[in-house]
Amino acid sequence: MDAYLGTKRIKLDPRASIGKGGEADVFDLGDGRALKVWKTPDHPDYAGQGAEQRAAEARIERHQDKLRAFPTALPDQVIAPAELATDRSKKRIVGYAMRLVRGAEPLLRYGEPSMRHGGLSAAAVSGVLARLHRTVAAIHDRGVVIGDFNDLNVLVAGGEAFVIDADSFQFGPFLCQVFTERFVDPLLCDPSLPRPMLARPYARESDWYAFAVMVMQSLLCVGPYGGVFRPRSAAARVPESARPLRRITVFDREVRYPKPAIPYRVLPDDLLDALYRVFVKDERGVFPRRLLDALAWTRCPSCGVEHARAACPTCASAAPAAVKSSTVVHGEVLATRILSTRGVILAASVGADGLSALVHEGGRFVREDGAVVMSGAPHPAMRFAVQGAATLIGRGGELVVLSPGAAPERIQVDCLGTRPIFAVNERARYWARGGQLLRSGRPGAPALSGEAGAVAMGDVLEGQTMFWVGPRFGLGFYRAGSVSIAFVFDAERPGLKDTVKLPFPGGKLTAATCVFDAGAGRSSRGERSRGDRARAWLFLAAEQAGRTVHRCVVVREDGEVEAAADGDAGGGSWLGALTGKCAASGFLLSATDSGVVRVEVRGGALVEARQFPGTEPFVNQASRLLVGPEGLFVVDAQAITLLRIS
């Protein structure tokens, strides 16, 4: 399908795609604007989904009058419709052109612990929230309610917050009919249902409720209903999804606060009290902006925690300092501290030469052996990797490879949003550029440096491709407009197999990651059995029907999908988070706040085969896991611990 802006025909070329949501595709017009086009009932993403097809038709019909009546003079931070797009008849609206915000991240990412460890300061976060507060107030002054206000329709660029998806705004007779579970005001929901479901119209107060959720999520990396509810009384148990309807928040004593989250005591008492009154006492109204403006952040010189209190809450509540043993026995687990820092661990891997790591501390980037790679500060837009003695740092469209005794190597790479696209295994480096997937070195030979001898592995979609690589093969995909392609490739030989039938979840894809096992090796004659095929464990997060769904898909190196499983975000299960995963010898190990869990493929299903409760003190759902000959390495923000499980 093509679209028309006035008399100009716009070809919806997948190569110009810059975004794909649950309801629409977004394309770069090349003139500083983007074109948002709603998915029609016959869109491939809705194939076989009757309810979604009917909703798509109703959505397009609803916008015929709404967009023509869209309010003017909204704040500049609202990415509002600038020109209506129609079909060939020039009468039926199919979308709209809008200002394009480049180099932006969704506010969702500001609530991820990895962003805070990667250089995003608490002061920068609170500054963004204060500016967003002014925008929300200005929108309300125009008689408009945002409605489905969530951290995916707020983009942050240059420290400014922009509100997108303005076509769902509520004004005049046009109600907003969509919602997001994490942000919908429970006062607008039916309390008898098992999970939040919008039942009454939005109002300004519900926008401020959603804003309060963003304040908590962005500053503490946990929302009001995060963690896991474990009441002593069986009669008090409720489904995790029903907690907002019962006001069972992280402030409840029977809720296990998530380990990766920032302790809420870093916030001053008046801000904590305001959040408590919103989420527990159902107070509504304009969120007090003075509480954000008054935040004065400092970093504790003793423990390194950022806080906005008169004294560090961590040090004030800690027991007198004691010498900590480097080795601890806990049940069947022997834990040995391998590395510790007051800075932050940016990357780690395990190879033939043992553990490699990159640490930032004291204004320097340092390797595991103490070698200084460079000076400076990490930035949230950077990606890091270690490959033997080499350190890889990507930012924007450039990948820099720093090797001992050699000049820096600079490789131009594609970006997906702000993410530079590259991957490494022990033998080679891989990157996407200009619609090609490239590998360093010659096929079957040791990897060469940088661009020298780079091998084209196959064609991909420029600026839209994500991929990962393991010891034996790689997996990737690209989605743009009506195109969804997944592929596998041999780690050594050129060629992509792009016929992988990957079951993408419905809705807007918000995150993806992947881990690999290497299979069981070869027989003495160099042959591989069917059971020996290596696997990729792909994890996808999507906003679907108002809630966040996680999907794990197991793909063999021949491209066959072996198993899949779904789970809700949060809740403490092995699928509650995308992080904390590693694979080995045909099974998956997943870190949760309750310990490590082993997951296996059985009869086409993913089964939780074993729990290791003795690992609970040493892991959390954000831990990075690495398998080595010595045992299981647990990589946290400031420590690496080796676990040996008997």
XYZ file of C-alpha atoms in Angstrom:
646
model
C 0.000 0.000 0.000
C 1.126 3.537 -0.776
C 0.079 6.731 0.994
C -0.460 10.273 -0.214
C 0.520 13.579 1.371
C -1.565 16.014 -0.617
C -0.923 15.005 -4.223
C 2.476 13.455 -3.473
C 2.590 9.672 -3.573
C 4.685 8.100 -0.810
C 5.979 4.606 -1.469
C 6.134 2.689 1.806
C 9.611 1.255 1.307
C 10.784 -1.094 4.118
C 14.269 0.408 3.734
C 12.872 3.725 5.019
C 11.212 2.113 8.029
C 12.286 3.542 11.390
C 9.723 2.036 13.727
C 7.203 -0.730 14.092
C 4.483 -0.631 16.720
C 1.519 -2.801 17.491
C -0.841 -0.491 15.591
C 1.284 1.314 12.995
C 4.493 1.413 10.978
C 6.683 4.524 10.837
C 8.812 5.622 7.871
C 11.462 8.298 7.390
C 10.314 10.798 4.754
C 13.844 12.136 4.335
C 12.863 15.765 4.940
C 13.027 15.892 8.732
C 9.610 14.282 9.058
C 8.312 10.791 9.683
C 5.173 9.156 8.302
C 3.032 7.062 10.621
C 0.724 4.657 8.791
C -1.813 2.545 10.658
C -1.812 -1.159 9.947
C -4.801 -2.277 7.915
C -6.734 -5.482 8.704
C -4.842 -7.320 5.925
C -1.413 -6.408 7.339
C 0.809 -9.540 7.656
C 1.287 -8.841 11.365
C -2.427 -9.520 11.889
C -2.602 -12.734 9.851
C -4.989 -15.176 11.514
C -5.841 -12.723 14.325
C -9.504 -11.879 13.896
C -9.743 -9.623 16.956
C -6.705 -7.583 15.880
C -8.056 -7.252 12.345
C -11.374 -5.926 13.619
C -9.590 -3.535 15.974
C -7.472 -2.217 13.095
C -10.545 -1.450 11.014
C -12.231 0.284 13.952
C -9.099 2.290 14.715
C -8.808 3.649 11.176
C -12.515 4.494 11.107
C -12.299 6.283 14.466
C -9.460 8.507 13.259
C -11.289 9.803 10.181
C -12.986 12.562 12.184
C -10.597 12.694 15.155
C -7.485 13.729 13.227
C -9.347 16.396 11.292
C -10.362 17.910 14.649
C -6.948 17.543 16.279
C -6.158 20.500 18.594
C -3.519 23.055 17.658
C -0.996 25.068 19.672
C 0.195 22.115 21.713
C 3.699 22.373 23.236
C 6.666 21.850 20.910
C 7.512 18.702 22.861
C 4.365 17.020 21.499
C 5.018 15.260 18.199
C 1.627 16.107 16.750
C 0.194 15.373 13.287
C 1.590 17.956 10.861
C -0.059 16.720 7.658
C -2.679 14.045 7.110
C -1.865 11.067 4.891
C -4.620 9.545 2.763
C -5.178 6.649 0.411
C -5.442 7.062 -3.346
C -8.943 8.510 -3.064
C -7.496 11.479 -1.089
C -10.492 11.121 1.258
C -9.689 8.280 3.630
C -7.011 9.034 6.251
C -4.443 6.261 6.672
C -1.923 8.077 8.886
C -0.064 11.342 9.231
C 3.307 13.059 8.828
C 5.036 14.412 11.921
C 8.319 15.873 13.058
C 11.100 13.280 13.291
C 13.056 13.088 16.565
C 16.465 11.607 15.795
C 18.835 9.961 18.225
C 16.093 9.338 20.786
C 15.587 6.601 23.362
C 12.196 5.710 24.864
C 11.872 6.693 28.513
C 11.419 2.971 29.137
C 15.188 2.564 28.888
C 15.776 5.103 31.650
C 14.241 2.595 34.039
C 16.746 -0.151 33.154
C 19.602 -0.758 35.619
C 22.013 -1.224 32.706
C 21.503 2.410 31.671
C 22.426 3.635 35.140
C 25.499 1.412 35.207
C 26.397 2.649 31.728
C 26.771 6.314 32.658
C 23.235 7.715 32.982
C 23.196 9.838 36.133
C 20.271 10.232 38.511
C 20.503 14.001 38.040
C 20.024 13.600 34.278
C 16.986 11.393 34.875
C 15.324 13.809 37.306
C 16.007 16.669 34.876
C 14.176 14.835 32.099
C 11.246 14.144 34.424
C 11.012 17.802 35.471
C 10.874 18.895 31.832
C 8.282 16.215 31.045
C 6.191 17.553 33.945
C 6.041 20.978 32.296
C 4.943 19.401 29.017
C 2.134 17.425 30.663
C 0.858 20.558 32.410
C 0.920 22.482 29.112
C -1.018 19.713 27.337
C -3.679 19.855 30.035
C -3.878 23.637 29.670
C -5.057 23.047 26.101
C -7.931 20.864 27.343
C -6.241 17.656 26.183
C -5.665 14.430 28.131
C -2.828 12.130 27.059
C -4.750 8.986 28.055
C -2.496 6.020 27.310
C 0.504 7.768 28.884
C 3.425 5.356 29.178
C 7.208 5.205 28.919
C 7.136 3.977 25.319
C 5.319 7.064 24.028
C 7.869 9.373 25.644
C 11.110 9.765 23.685
C 14.210 11.381 25.195
C 16.750 13.184 23.021
C 19.302 15.748 24.157
C 17.847 15.744 27.662
C 14.389 16.759 26.402
C 11.314 14.537 26.606
C 8.970 14.342 23.614
C 5.464 12.866 23.733
C 4.572 10.779 20.694
C 1.537 8.729 19.578
C -0.519 11.909 19.789
C -3.280 10.344 17.691
C -4.406 8.492 20.839
C -4.831 11.736 22.851
C -8.246 12.360 24.380
C -10.075 15.614 23.641
C -13.622 16.792 22.964
C -15.849 13.819 22.160
C -12.885 11.609 21.213
C -12.038 9.244 24.043
C -8.779 7.335 24.321
C -9.638 3.634 24.295
C -6.202 2.013 24.646
C -4.227 1.450 27.829
C -1.010 -0.008 29.207
C -1.281 -2.165 32.319
C 1.760 -0.730 34.078
C 0.453 2.828 33.741
C -3.328 2.690 33.756
C -4.885 4.217 36.874
C -6.477 1.380 38.899
C -9.261 3.792 39.884
C -10.397 3.576 36.244
C -10.395 -0.239 36.233
C -12.857 -2.913 37.309
C -11.517 -4.224 40.662
C -13.249 -7.589 40.213
C -11.092 -8.580 37.226
C -7.820 -10.542 37.543
C -5.766 -7.751 35.951
C -6.161 -4.021 35.176
C -8.580 -3.295 32.343
C -9.679 0.227 31.409
C -13.367 0.600 32.300
C -13.868 4.379 32.683
C -12.673 7.391 30.659
C -9.286 8.923 31.272
C -8.913 12.283 33.023
C -6.086 14.651 33.893
C -5.666 12.851 37.204
C -4.939 9.573 35.426
C -2.187 11.288 33.417
C -0.579 12.400 36.681
C -0.918 8.881 38.048
C 0.988 7.584 35.008
C 3.568 10.338 35.476
C 4.112 9.195 39.080
C 4.736 5.667 37.786
C 7.365 7.070 35.412
C 9.007 8.990 38.248
C 9.360 5.850 40.335
C 10.381 3.590 37.454
C 12.949 6.033 36.074
C 14.551 6.960 39.405
C 14.495 3.526 41.079
C 14.411 1.060 38.142
C 11.253 -0.486 39.578
C 7.596 0.421 39.263
C 5.115 0.626 42.132
C 3.991 -2.980 41.632
C 7.386 -4.526 40.938
C 8.963 -7.278 42.976
C 7.160 -10.453 44.020
C 4.292 -10.693 46.527
C 4.899 -13.583 48.951
C 2.345 -13.308 51.799
C 2.632 -15.610 54.805
C -1.076 -16.388 54.618
C -2.242 -18.474 51.659
C -5.598 -16.681 51.820
C -3.875 -13.353 51.076
C -2.298 -14.527 47.837
C -3.396 -12.854 44.615
C -2.126 -13.122 41.030
C 0.783 -10.749 40.386
C -1.315 -9.115 37.644
C -4.008 -8.203 40.204
C -1.697 -6.359 42.593
C -2.461 -2.853 41.220
C -6.155 -3.499 41.849
C -5.363 -4.392 45.482
C -2.733 -1.624 45.927
C -0.069 -4.208 46.881
C 3.026 -2.136 46.157
C 6.765 -2.470 46.709
C 6.184 -0.597 49.975
C 4.336 -3.663 51.317
C 6.402 -5.689 53.808
C 5.381 -8.943 52.125
C 6.633 -7.861 48.706
C 10.170 -8.945 47.907
C 11.885 -5.837 46.529
C 13.706 -6.713 43.283
C 17.451 -7.064 43.787
C 18.519 -5.123 40.637
C 16.376 -2.113 41.599
C 17.809 0.937 43.324
C 16.829 0.978 47.039
C 13.967 3.430 47.447
C 15.642 4.991 50.484
C 17.942 6.928 48.120
C 14.974 9.285 47.596
C 14.156 11.993 50.144
C 11.264 11.330 52.510
C 8.931 13.919 50.979
C 9.209 12.352 47.512
C 8.757 8.848 48.938
C 5.714 10.065 50.845
C 4.196 11.541 47.673
C 4.652 8.229 45.825
C 3.212 6.268 48.746
C 0.124 8.494 48.864
C -0.487 8.031 45.131
C -0.031 4.272 44.953
C -1.281 3.164 48.372
C -3.692 5.908 49.497
C -5.174 6.684 46.041
C -4.413 10.394 46.220
C -4.629 12.120 42.848
C -3.900 15.545 41.445
C -0.982 17.364 39.864
C 2.266 15.692 40.842
C 4.310 18.219 42.930
C 7.014 19.406 40.554
C 8.906 21.046 43.401
C 9.849 17.551 44.599
C 11.709 16.965 41.340
C 13.224 20.435 41.172
C 14.542 20.096 44.733
C 16.374 16.813 44.151
C 20.076 17.256 44.912
C 21.971 14.128 43.954
C 25.354 13.151 45.306
C 27.503 10.037 45.080
C 28.635 8.523 48.365
C 32.455 8.485 48.473
C 32.386 5.320 50.597
C 30.022 2.976 48.775
C 29.464 4.773 45.456
C 25.642 4.911 45.761
C 23.877 7.934 44.236
C 21.352 9.401 46.649
C 19.337 12.569 47.269
C 19.420 12.582 51.060
C 21.468 14.407 53.671
C 23.408 11.205 54.417
C 23.981 8.023 52.450
C 21.122 5.629 53.342
C 23.241 2.588 52.505
C 26.153 3.447 54.779
C 23.868 4.731 57.541
C 22.011 1.414 57.751
C 24.996 -0.866 57.202
C 26.631 -2.847 59.962
C 30.188 -1.923 60.982
C 32.631 -2.785 58.233
C 34.074 -6.255 58.343
C 36.518 -8.136 56.199
C 34.507 -10.180 53.705
C 35.740 -13.638 52.809
C 36.460 -14.162 49.125
C 35.025 -17.694 49.345
C 31.624 -18.589 50.810
C 29.874 -21.950 51.145
C 26.071 -21.824 50.957
C 24.408 -25.212 50.859
C 25.550 -27.011 47.732
C 27.165 -23.850 46.345
C 30.800 -22.762 46.690
C 31.052 -19.057 45.775
C 34.390 -17.340 45.128
C 34.719 -13.616 44.479
C 36.871 -13.250 41.344
C 36.704 -9.500 40.758
C 35.382 -6.556 42.727
C 35.254 -2.852 41.912
C 33.824 0.377 43.267
C 33.205 1.359 39.672
C 31.130 -0.665 37.206
C 31.742 -3.795 35.124
C 30.883 -2.973 31.512
C 31.566 -6.268 29.710
C 32.767 -9.803 30.403
C 33.294 -13.044 28.523
C 34.787 -16.494 29.072
C 37.048 -18.013 26.429
C 39.914 -20.403 26.008
C 42.181 -18.048 27.955
C 39.739 -17.756 30.844
C 37.721 -14.768 32.082
C 37.981 -11.390 30.332
C 36.370 -8.223 31.661
C 36.200 -4.474 31.144
C 35.763 -2.245 34.199
C 35.280 1.495 34.526
C 36.652 2.926 37.754
C 38.261 6.211 38.708
C 37.774 7.760 35.265
C 39.556 4.920 33.442
C 38.554 1.864 31.416
C 40.536 -1.067 32.803
C 40.849 -4.724 31.793
C 40.775 -7.700 34.168
C 44.569 -7.755 34.423
C 44.764 -4.074 35.409
C 45.758 -2.825 31.952
C 44.339 0.641 31.237
C 42.518 0.739 27.899
C 41.690 4.466 27.888
C 40.514 7.323 30.066
C 37.113 8.984 30.102
C 33.568 8.227 31.176
C 31.056 5.689 29.834
C 28.010 6.992 27.994
C 24.569 5.342 27.903
C 24.763 5.170 24.092
C 27.946 3.071 24.188
C 28.082 -0.713 23.724
C 31.018 -2.722 25.017
C 32.487 -6.158 24.348
C 35.724 -7.991 25.104
C 37.315 -10.532 22.779
C 40.487 -11.981 24.225
C 42.862 -9.068 24.765
C 40.831 -6.799 22.446
C 38.312 -4.275 23.774
C 35.420 -3.202 21.536
C 33.516 0.044 22.080
C 30.648 1.042 19.818
C 28.865 4.361 19.745
C 26.702 5.744 17.009
C 27.894 4.432 13.653
C 31.433 3.599 14.733
C 33.002 0.553 16.357
C 36.473 1.072 17.838
C 38.696 -1.944 18.517
C 41.487 -1.369 21.049
C 44.211 -4.034 21.137
C 47.442 -4.005 23.161
C 50.372 -2.603 21.195
C 48.267 -1.688 18.170
C 46.680 1.470 16.827
C 42.908 1.737 17.347
C 40.866 0.143 14.571
C 37.754 1.997 13.456
C 34.890 0.218 11.714
C 31.770 1.918 10.402
C 28.608 0.059 11.423
C 24.859 0.394 11.072
C 22.705 1.498 14.006
C 19.275 0.336 15.016
C 17.973 3.462 16.698
C 20.969 4.530 18.783
C 22.359 0.979 19.120
C 25.508 0.180 17.082
C 25.066 -3.271 15.563
C 27.982 -5.659 16.093
C 28.756 -8.964 17.814
C 31.781 -11.114 18.615
C 32.688 -14.687 19.363
C 36.140 -16.044 20.223
C 37.299 -16.187 16.607
C 35.823 -13.213 14.795
C 33.951 -9.940 14.863
C 30.700 -9.334 12.999
C 28.890 -6.145 12.085
C 26.129 -4.807 9.855
C 26.786 -1.994 7.414
C 25.022 -0.689 4.357
C 22.653 -3.634 4.103
C 25.340 -6.307 4.533
C 26.347 -8.569 7.401
C 30.152 -8.654 7.549
C 32.709 -10.850 9.312
C 36.341 -10.100 10.036
C 38.917 -12.398 8.486
C 38.808 -15.063 5.820
C 36.454 -18.038 6.002
C 38.143 -20.842 7.898
C 41.150 -18.691 8.836
C 41.998 -16.665 11.955
C 40.222 -13.310 12.078
C 42.102 -10.379 10.620
C 42.073 -6.890 12.072
C 39.289 -4.437 11.406
C 38.309 -4.088 7.747
C 41.222 -6.123 6.378
C 39.888 -9.229 4.663
C 36.298 -8.591 5.785
C 33.905 -11.200 4.438
C 30.324 -10.453 3.353
C 28.125 -13.027 5.057
C 24.898 -11.966 3.339
C 22.383 -9.195 2.691
C 20.241 -7.688 5.467
C 18.033 -4.631 5.790
C 20.072 -1.511 6.494
C 19.335 0.161 9.811
C 16.728 -2.442 10.800
C 18.731 -5.581 11.555
C 19.510 -7.111 14.936
C 21.747 -10.162 15.223
C 23.774 -12.192 17.695
C 26.506 -14.771 17.234
C 27.569 -17.831 19.197
C 30.430 -20.304 18.926
C 28.987 -22.103 15.886
C 26.267 -19.961 14.348
C 24.436 -16.666 14.465
C 20.773 -15.618 14.550
C 19.187 -12.344 13.496
C 16.080 -10.684 12.171
C 14.724 -7.492 10.664
C 11.183 -6.150 10.697
C 10.034 -3.147 8.697
C 6.608 -2.295 7.347
C 5.043 -5.516 6.109
C 8.391 -7.367 6.073
C 9.498 -9.737 8.879
C 12.565 -11.864 8.126
C 14.565 -14.061 10.519
C 17.801 -15.786 9.544
C 20.626 -18.006 10.770
C 24.202 -18.145 9.485
C 27.261 -20.313 10.013
C 29.846 -18.499 12.123
C 32.612 -19.374 9.629
C 31.109 -19.615 6.147
C 29.281 -16.909 4.145
C 25.586 -17.247 3.490
C 22.345 -16.530 5.335
C 19.403 -18.876 5.652
C 16.523 -16.410 5.803
C 13.626 -18.851 5.955
C 13.470 -19.172 9.741
C 9.820 -19.204 10.795
C 10.308 -17.146 13.929
C 7.074 -16.726 15.923
C 7.224 -13.022 16.739
C 4.863 -11.934 19.517
C 2.094 -9.551 18.550
C 2.271 -5.894 19.512
C 5.249 -3.563 19.673
C 8.612 -5.275 20.099
C 10.502 -3.412 22.841
C 13.588 -5.530 23.546
C 15.464 -8.586 22.329
C 18.490 -10.575 23.412
C 19.953 -13.984 22.655
C 22.316 -16.582 24.150
C 23.848 -19.653 22.520
C 25.100 -23.063 23.471
C 27.773 -24.793 21.417
C 26.190 -28.223 21.173
C 27.972 -31.292 22.419
C 30.823 -31.203 19.918
C 31.681 -33.712 17.168
C 32.195 -37.431 17.087
C 35.656 -38.951 16.595
C 34.922 -38.969 12.841
C 33.993 -35.277 12.870
C 30.282 -35.954 12.417
C 27.441 -34.233 14.219
C 24.374 -36.073 15.394
C 20.912 -34.532 15.170
C 20.899 -34.010 18.950
C 24.274 -32.285 18.732
C 22.955 -29.254 16.869
C 23.751 -26.008 18.666
C 20.880 -23.842 19.839
C 20.069 -20.176 20.126
C 17.761 -19.073 22.928
C 16.112 -15.863 21.724
C 14.230 -13.647 24.191
C 11.723 -11.040 22.996
C 9.675 -8.457 24.905
C 6.545 -6.914 23.426
C 3.776 -4.575 24.531
C 0.704 -6.626 23.750
C -2.904 -5.741 24.535
C -1.802 -3.351 27.262
C 0.691 -5.654 29.003
C 4.338 -6.622 28.580
C 4.820 -10.178 27.325
C 8.120 -12.063 27.214
C 8.707 -14.859 24.712
C 11.565 -17.359 24.575
C 12.143 -19.065 21.217
C 14.683 -21.878 20.825
C 16.185 -22.042 17.327
C 18.565 -24.765 16.128
C 21.545 -23.934 13.940
C 19.679 -25.326 10.915
C 17.004 -22.660 11.449
C 14.322 -24.960 12.829
C 12.293 -23.595 15.727
C 12.456 -26.232 18.431
C 10.317 -24.726 21.197
C 8.758 -21.507 22.483
C 7.243 -20.240 25.714
C 5.541 -17.039 26.887
C 5.416 -15.302 30.239
C 4.462 -11.972 31.764
C 7.178 -9.467 32.603
C 7.967 -9.513 36.317
C 6.592 -12.063 38.705
C 9.900 -13.716 39.518
C 9.741 -16.632 37.047
C 12.599 -17.520 34.701
C 10.751 -15.589 31.964
C 10.053 -12.578 34.177
C 13.142 -10.794 32.805
C 15.074 -10.997 29.528
C 18.390 -10.631 31.352
C 20.307 -13.167 33.435
C 20.520 -16.000 30.894
C 23.211 -18.327 29.566
C 23.086 -21.632 27.699
C 25.286 -24.719 27.849
C 25.120 -28.332 26.646
C 21.534 -28.116 25.465
C 19.936 -26.366 28.428
C 19.403 -22.839 29.718
C 20.419 -21.363 33.052
C 18.343 -18.378 34.153
C 19.082 -16.100 37.097
C 16.121 -14.973 39.180
C 15.969 -13.135 42.479
C 15.308 -16.546 44.079
C 18.330 -18.259 42.537
C 19.383 -19.999 39.332
C 16.863 -22.104 37.404
C 17.644 -24.764 34.788
C 15.314 -24.890 31.759
C 15.254 -27.718 29.218
C 13.538 -28.514 25.940
C 11.264 -31.518 26.349
C 8.882 -32.655 23.657
C 8.754 -29.257 21.996
C 8.074 -27.450 25.286
C 10.301 -25.467 27.646
C 10.306 -27.002 31.109
C 11.750 -25.700 34.352
C 13.793 -28.795 35.168
C 15.623 -27.813 38.352
C 16.075 -24.981 40.823
C 19.296 -24.173 42.656
C 18.125 -22.357 45.807
C 21.669 -22.289 47.196
C 22.573 -19.721 44.520
C 19.998 -17.202 45.798
C 22.447 -14.988 47.762
C 24.721 -14.599 44.744
C 22.407 -13.806 41.806
C 19.538 -11.596 40.743
C 17.452 -11.328 37.592
C 19.821 -8.713 36.130
C 22.984 -10.790 36.690
C 24.907 -11.795 33.594
C 25.750 -15.507 33.574
C 28.759 -17.061 31.839
C 29.630 -20.748 31.762
C 33.287 -21.712 31.989
C 35.243 -24.883 32.722
C 35.590 -23.803 36.355
C 31.875 -23.267 36.918
C 29.260 -20.533 36.540
C 30.454 -16.913 36.532
C 27.943 -14.374 37.857
C 28.624 -10.871 36.568
C 26.964 -8.058 38.484
C 27.498 -4.317 38.301
C 30.428 -4.312 40.724
C 31.528 -7.919 41.166
C 32.162 -11.198 39.378
C 31.589 -14.344 41.417
C 32.416 -17.929 40.443
C 29.821 -20.479 41.558
C 30.589 -24.184 41.809
C 27.438 -26.225 42.357
C 27.798 -29.731 43.739
